[in-house]
Coordinates of C-alpha atoms in Angstrom, one line a residue:
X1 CA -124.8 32.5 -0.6
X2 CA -122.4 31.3 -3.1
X3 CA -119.4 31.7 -0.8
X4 CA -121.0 29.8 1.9
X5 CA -121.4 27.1 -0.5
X6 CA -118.0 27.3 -1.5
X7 CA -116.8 27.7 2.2
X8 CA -118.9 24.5 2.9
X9 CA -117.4 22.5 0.1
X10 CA -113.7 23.1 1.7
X11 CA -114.6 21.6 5.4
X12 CA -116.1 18.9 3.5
X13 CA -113.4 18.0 1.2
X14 CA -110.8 18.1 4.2
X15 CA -113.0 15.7 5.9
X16 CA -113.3 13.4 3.6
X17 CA -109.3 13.2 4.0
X18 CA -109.4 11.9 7.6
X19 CA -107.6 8.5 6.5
X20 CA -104.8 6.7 5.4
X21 CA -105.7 4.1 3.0
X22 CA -103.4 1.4 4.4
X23 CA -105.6 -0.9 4.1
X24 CA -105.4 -0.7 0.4
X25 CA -101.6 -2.2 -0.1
X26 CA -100.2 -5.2 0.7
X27 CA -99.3 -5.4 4.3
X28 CA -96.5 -7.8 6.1
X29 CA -97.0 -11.1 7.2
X30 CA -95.6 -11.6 10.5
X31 CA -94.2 -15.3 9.6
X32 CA -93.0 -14.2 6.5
X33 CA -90.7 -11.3 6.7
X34 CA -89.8 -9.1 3.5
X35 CA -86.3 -9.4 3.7
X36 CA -84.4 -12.9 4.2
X37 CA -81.3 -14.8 3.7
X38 CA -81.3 -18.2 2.7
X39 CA -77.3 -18.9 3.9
X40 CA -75.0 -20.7 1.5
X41 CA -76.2 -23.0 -1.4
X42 CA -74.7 -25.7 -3.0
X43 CA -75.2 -25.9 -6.2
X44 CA -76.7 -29.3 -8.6
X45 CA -75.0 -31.7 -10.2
X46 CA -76.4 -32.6 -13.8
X47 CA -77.7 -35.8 -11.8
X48 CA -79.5 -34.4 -9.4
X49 CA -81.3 -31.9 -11.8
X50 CA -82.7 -34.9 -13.8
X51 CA -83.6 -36.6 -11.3
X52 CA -87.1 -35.3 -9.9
X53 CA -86.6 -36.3 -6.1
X54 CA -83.3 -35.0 -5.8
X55 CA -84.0 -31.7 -7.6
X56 CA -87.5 -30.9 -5.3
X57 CA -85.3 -31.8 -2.2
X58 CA -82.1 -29.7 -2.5
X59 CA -83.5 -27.1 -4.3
X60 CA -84.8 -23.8 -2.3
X61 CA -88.6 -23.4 -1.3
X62 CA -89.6 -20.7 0.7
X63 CA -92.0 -17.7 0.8
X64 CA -91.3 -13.9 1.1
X65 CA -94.3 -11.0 2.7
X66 CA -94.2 -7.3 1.8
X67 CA -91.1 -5.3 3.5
X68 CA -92.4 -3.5 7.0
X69 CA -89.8 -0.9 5.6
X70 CA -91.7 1.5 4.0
X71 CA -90.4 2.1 0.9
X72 CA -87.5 -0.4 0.7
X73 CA -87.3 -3.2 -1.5
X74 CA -87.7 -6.6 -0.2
X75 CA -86.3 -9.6 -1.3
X76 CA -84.1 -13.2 -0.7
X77 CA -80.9 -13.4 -0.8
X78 CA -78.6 -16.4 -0.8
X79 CA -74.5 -17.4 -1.6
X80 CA -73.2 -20.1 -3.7
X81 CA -69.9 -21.0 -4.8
X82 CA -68.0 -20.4 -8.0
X83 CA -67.6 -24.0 -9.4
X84 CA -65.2 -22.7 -12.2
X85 CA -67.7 -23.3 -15.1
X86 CA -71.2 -22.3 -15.9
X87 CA -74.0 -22.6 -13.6
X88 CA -77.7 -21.6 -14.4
X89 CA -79.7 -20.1 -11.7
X90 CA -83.5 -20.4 -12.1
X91 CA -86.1 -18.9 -9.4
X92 CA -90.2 -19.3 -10.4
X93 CA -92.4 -17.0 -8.3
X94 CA -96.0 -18.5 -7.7
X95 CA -98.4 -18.8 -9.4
X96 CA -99.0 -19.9 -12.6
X97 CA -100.0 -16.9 -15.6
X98 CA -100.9 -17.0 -19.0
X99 CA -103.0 -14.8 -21.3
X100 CA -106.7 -16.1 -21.8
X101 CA -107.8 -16.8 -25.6
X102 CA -110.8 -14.1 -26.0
X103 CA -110.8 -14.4 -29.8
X104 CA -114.6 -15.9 -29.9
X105 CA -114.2 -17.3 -33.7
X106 CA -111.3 -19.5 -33.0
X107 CA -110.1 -19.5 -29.2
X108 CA -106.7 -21.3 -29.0
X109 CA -107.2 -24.4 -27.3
X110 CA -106.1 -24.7 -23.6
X111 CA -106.1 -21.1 -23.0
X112 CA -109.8 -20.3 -22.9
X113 CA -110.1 -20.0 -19.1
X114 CA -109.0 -17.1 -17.3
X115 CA -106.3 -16.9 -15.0
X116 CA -106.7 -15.7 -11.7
X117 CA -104.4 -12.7 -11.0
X118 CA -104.9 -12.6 -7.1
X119 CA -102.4 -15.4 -6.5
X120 CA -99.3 -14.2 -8.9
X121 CA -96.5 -12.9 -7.5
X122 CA -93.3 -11.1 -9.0
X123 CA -89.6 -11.9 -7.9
X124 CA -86.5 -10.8 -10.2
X125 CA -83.4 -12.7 -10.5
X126 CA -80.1 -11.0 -10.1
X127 CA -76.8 -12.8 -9.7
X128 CA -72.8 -11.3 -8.9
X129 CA -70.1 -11.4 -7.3
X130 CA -70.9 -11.1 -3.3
X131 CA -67.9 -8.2 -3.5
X132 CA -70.5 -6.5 -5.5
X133 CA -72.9 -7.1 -3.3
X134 CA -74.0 -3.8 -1.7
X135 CA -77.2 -4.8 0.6
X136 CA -76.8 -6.1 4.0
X137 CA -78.5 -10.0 4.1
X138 CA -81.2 -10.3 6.3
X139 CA -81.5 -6.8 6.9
X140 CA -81.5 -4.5 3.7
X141 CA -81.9 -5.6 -0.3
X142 CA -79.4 -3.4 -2.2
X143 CA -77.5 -4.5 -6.1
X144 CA -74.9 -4.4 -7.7
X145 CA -73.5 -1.3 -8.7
X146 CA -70.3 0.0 -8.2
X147 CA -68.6 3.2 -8.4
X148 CA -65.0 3.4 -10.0
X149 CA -63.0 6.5 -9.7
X150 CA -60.2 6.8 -12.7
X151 CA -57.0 8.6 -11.8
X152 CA -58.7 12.2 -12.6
X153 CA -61.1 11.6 -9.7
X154 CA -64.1 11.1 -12.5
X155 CA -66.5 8.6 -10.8
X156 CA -68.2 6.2 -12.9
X157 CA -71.1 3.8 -11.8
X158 CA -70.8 0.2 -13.4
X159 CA -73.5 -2.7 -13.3
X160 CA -72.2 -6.1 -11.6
X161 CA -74.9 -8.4 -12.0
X162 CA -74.1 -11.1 -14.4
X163 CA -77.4 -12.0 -14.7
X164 CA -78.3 -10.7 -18.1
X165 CA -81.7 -11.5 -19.8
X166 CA -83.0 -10.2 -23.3
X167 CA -86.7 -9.2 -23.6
X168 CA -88.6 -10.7 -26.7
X169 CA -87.9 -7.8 -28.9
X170 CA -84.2 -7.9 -28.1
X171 CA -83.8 -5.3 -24.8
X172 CA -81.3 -6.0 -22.2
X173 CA -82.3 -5.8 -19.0
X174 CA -85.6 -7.8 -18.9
X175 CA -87.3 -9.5 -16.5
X176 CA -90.0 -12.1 -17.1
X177 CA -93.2 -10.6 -15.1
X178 CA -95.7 -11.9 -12.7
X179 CA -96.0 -15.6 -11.7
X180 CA -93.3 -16.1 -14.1
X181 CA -89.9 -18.3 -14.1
X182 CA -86.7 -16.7 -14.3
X183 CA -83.2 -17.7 -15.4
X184 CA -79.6 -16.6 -16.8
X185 CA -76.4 -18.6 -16.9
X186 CA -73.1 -17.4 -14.4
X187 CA -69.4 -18.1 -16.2
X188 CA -67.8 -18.7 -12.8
X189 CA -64.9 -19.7 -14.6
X190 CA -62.5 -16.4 -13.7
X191 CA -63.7 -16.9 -10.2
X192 CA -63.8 -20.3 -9.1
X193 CA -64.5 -21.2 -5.2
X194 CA -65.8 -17.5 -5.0
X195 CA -68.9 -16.4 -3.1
X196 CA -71.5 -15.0 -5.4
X197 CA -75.0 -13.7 -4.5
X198 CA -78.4 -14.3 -5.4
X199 CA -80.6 -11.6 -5.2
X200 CA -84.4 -12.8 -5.7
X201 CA -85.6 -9.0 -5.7
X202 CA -89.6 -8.7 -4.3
X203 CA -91.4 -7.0 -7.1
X204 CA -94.9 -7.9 -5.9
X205 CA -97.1 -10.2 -3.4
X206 CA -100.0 -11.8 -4.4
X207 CA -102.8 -10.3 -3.3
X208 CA -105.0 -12.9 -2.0
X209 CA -102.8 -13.3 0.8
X210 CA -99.7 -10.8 0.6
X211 CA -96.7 -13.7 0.3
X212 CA -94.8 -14.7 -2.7
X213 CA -93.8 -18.5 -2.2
X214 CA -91.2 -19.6 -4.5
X215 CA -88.6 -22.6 -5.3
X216 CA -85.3 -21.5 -6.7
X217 CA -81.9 -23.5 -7.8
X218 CA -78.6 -23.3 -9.2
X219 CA -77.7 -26.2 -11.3
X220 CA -74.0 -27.0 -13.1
X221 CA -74.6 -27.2 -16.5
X222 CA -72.0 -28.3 -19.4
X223 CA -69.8 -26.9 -21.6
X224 CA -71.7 -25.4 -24.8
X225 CA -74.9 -25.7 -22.7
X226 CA -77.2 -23.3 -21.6
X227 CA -80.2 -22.9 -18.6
X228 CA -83.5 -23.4 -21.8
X229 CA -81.2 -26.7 -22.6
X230 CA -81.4 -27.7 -18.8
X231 CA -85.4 -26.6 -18.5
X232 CA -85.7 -28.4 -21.8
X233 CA -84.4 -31.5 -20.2
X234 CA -87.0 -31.8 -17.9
X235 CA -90.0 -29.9 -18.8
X236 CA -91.2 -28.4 -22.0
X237 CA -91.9 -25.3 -20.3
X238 CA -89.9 -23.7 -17.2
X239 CA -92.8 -23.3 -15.4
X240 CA -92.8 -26.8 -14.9
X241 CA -89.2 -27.7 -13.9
X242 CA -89.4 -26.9 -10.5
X243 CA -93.0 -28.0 -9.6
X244 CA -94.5 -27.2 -6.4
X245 CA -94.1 -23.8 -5.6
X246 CA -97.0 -22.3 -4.5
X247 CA -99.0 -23.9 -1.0
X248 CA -102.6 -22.4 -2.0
X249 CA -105.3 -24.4 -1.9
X250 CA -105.5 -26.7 -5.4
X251 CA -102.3 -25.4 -6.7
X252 CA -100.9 -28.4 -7.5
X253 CA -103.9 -29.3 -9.4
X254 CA -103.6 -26.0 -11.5
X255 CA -99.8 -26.4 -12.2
X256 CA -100.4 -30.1 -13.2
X257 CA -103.2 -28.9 -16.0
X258 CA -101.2 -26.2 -17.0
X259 CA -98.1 -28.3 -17.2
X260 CA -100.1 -31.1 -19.4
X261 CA -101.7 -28.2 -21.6
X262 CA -105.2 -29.2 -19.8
X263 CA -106.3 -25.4 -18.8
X264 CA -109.8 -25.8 -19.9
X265 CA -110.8 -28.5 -17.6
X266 CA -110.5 -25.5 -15.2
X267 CA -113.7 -24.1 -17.1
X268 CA -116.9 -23.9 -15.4
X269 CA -118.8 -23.2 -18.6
X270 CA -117.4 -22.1 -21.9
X271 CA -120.0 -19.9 -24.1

């Protein structure tokens, strides 16, 4: 008797098997394919950056849907030319994210409500030298690393993405998460009128409907400047210096209270 309960137990656990699950994970969206290129750029003046109108209207805003490629990344790409000083490139992913003040004694104020997770998306930055480039735009997202073989015939992999950002405890490498701005500065002063890529690498879709929207620039910034100096300009945080981003039903409301420091108007009911 035992082994025909154990028997029994087999056919059923293979049966329960009959499925794939794809209905779990993010699937494509037929209008917004998972792996685009935007063409060539032209980068900001300071002008146009401080001015609001001019920034919203030549600055990129577009949306990216899971890769139909199986196990490839997705991701944007697009070109801009070396100026022959520093630019800073800045893309912010929708939606809006911050972490929700539980502490019951004293919540901090603005932060009591809790942010909705379903509509945040993921994109990281990565900027270099299209030579460097090793995707194929429009069609594949690759990096930029390189192989260089000395004289001996040793082969050595080196990283050519310039766009270098430092984590809050001091890492190299980071990347700012979910729903989140990101930005570095590019010297393009050994390379001026030279094509270098943006790589705006899919990390995740939202997953209320499966597409990332996003706005992204490059902006000419001064001598002795940097990109927080440009946000700063503008907005007190980065979120909020290229507004607009996501097309979801009351965004705009959202990134308005978050940008005023008004989160708990989005409150129901606080206890």
């Amino acid at each position: 008797m035992p082994r025909l309960l154990l028997a029994v137990g087999f056919v059923s656990a293979f049966v329960a098997c009959d499925r794939d699950n794809e209905k779990y994970f993010p699937q494509p969206v037929a209008e917004y394919p998972g792996v685009v290129d935007l063409g060539e750029f032209t980068p900001l003046t300071l002008a146009d950056w401080l001015d609001p109108s001019t920034r919203a209207e030549k600055s990129i805003y577009d949306g990216l849907g899971e890769n139909a490629a199986i196990g490839q990344w997705g991701g944007a790409t697009f070109t801009f030319q070396g100026t022959g000083g520093t630019v800073c490139v800045l893309v912010d992913p929708e939606a809006v994210f911050w972490l929700q003040s539980v502490d019951v004694r004293s919540p901090a104020d603005g932060y009591i409500c809790e942010d909705n997770n379903y509509d945040d998306g993921d994109l990281d930055l990565e900027v270099g030298l299209s030579a460097y480039y090793n995707g194929t735009p429009g069609v594949t997202v690759g990096n930029f690393e390189q192989v260089y073989e000395d004289s001996l015939g040793n082969e050595v992999v080196f990283e050519a993405n310039e766009c270098l950002m430092t984590g809050q405890r001091g890492q190299a490498g980071a990347h700012a998460g979910r729903a989140t701005p990101e930005f570095c500065e590019i010297d393009t002063s050994l390379h001026p009128g030279r094509d270098y890529t943006v790589l705006l690498r899919l990390w995740s879709v939202p997953i209320d409907d499966y597409v990332v929207h996003y706005a992204a620039t490059v902006v000419e910034i001064g001598a002795g400047d940097t990109c927080a100096d440009l946000v700063s300009a503008v907005a007190a945080d980065p979120e909020c210096a290229l507004e607009n981003e996501g097309t979801g039903e009351g965004f705009s409301t959202l990134e308005e209270l978050y940008c005023a420091g008004e989160l708990d108007d989005l409150c129901t009911e606080v206890e």
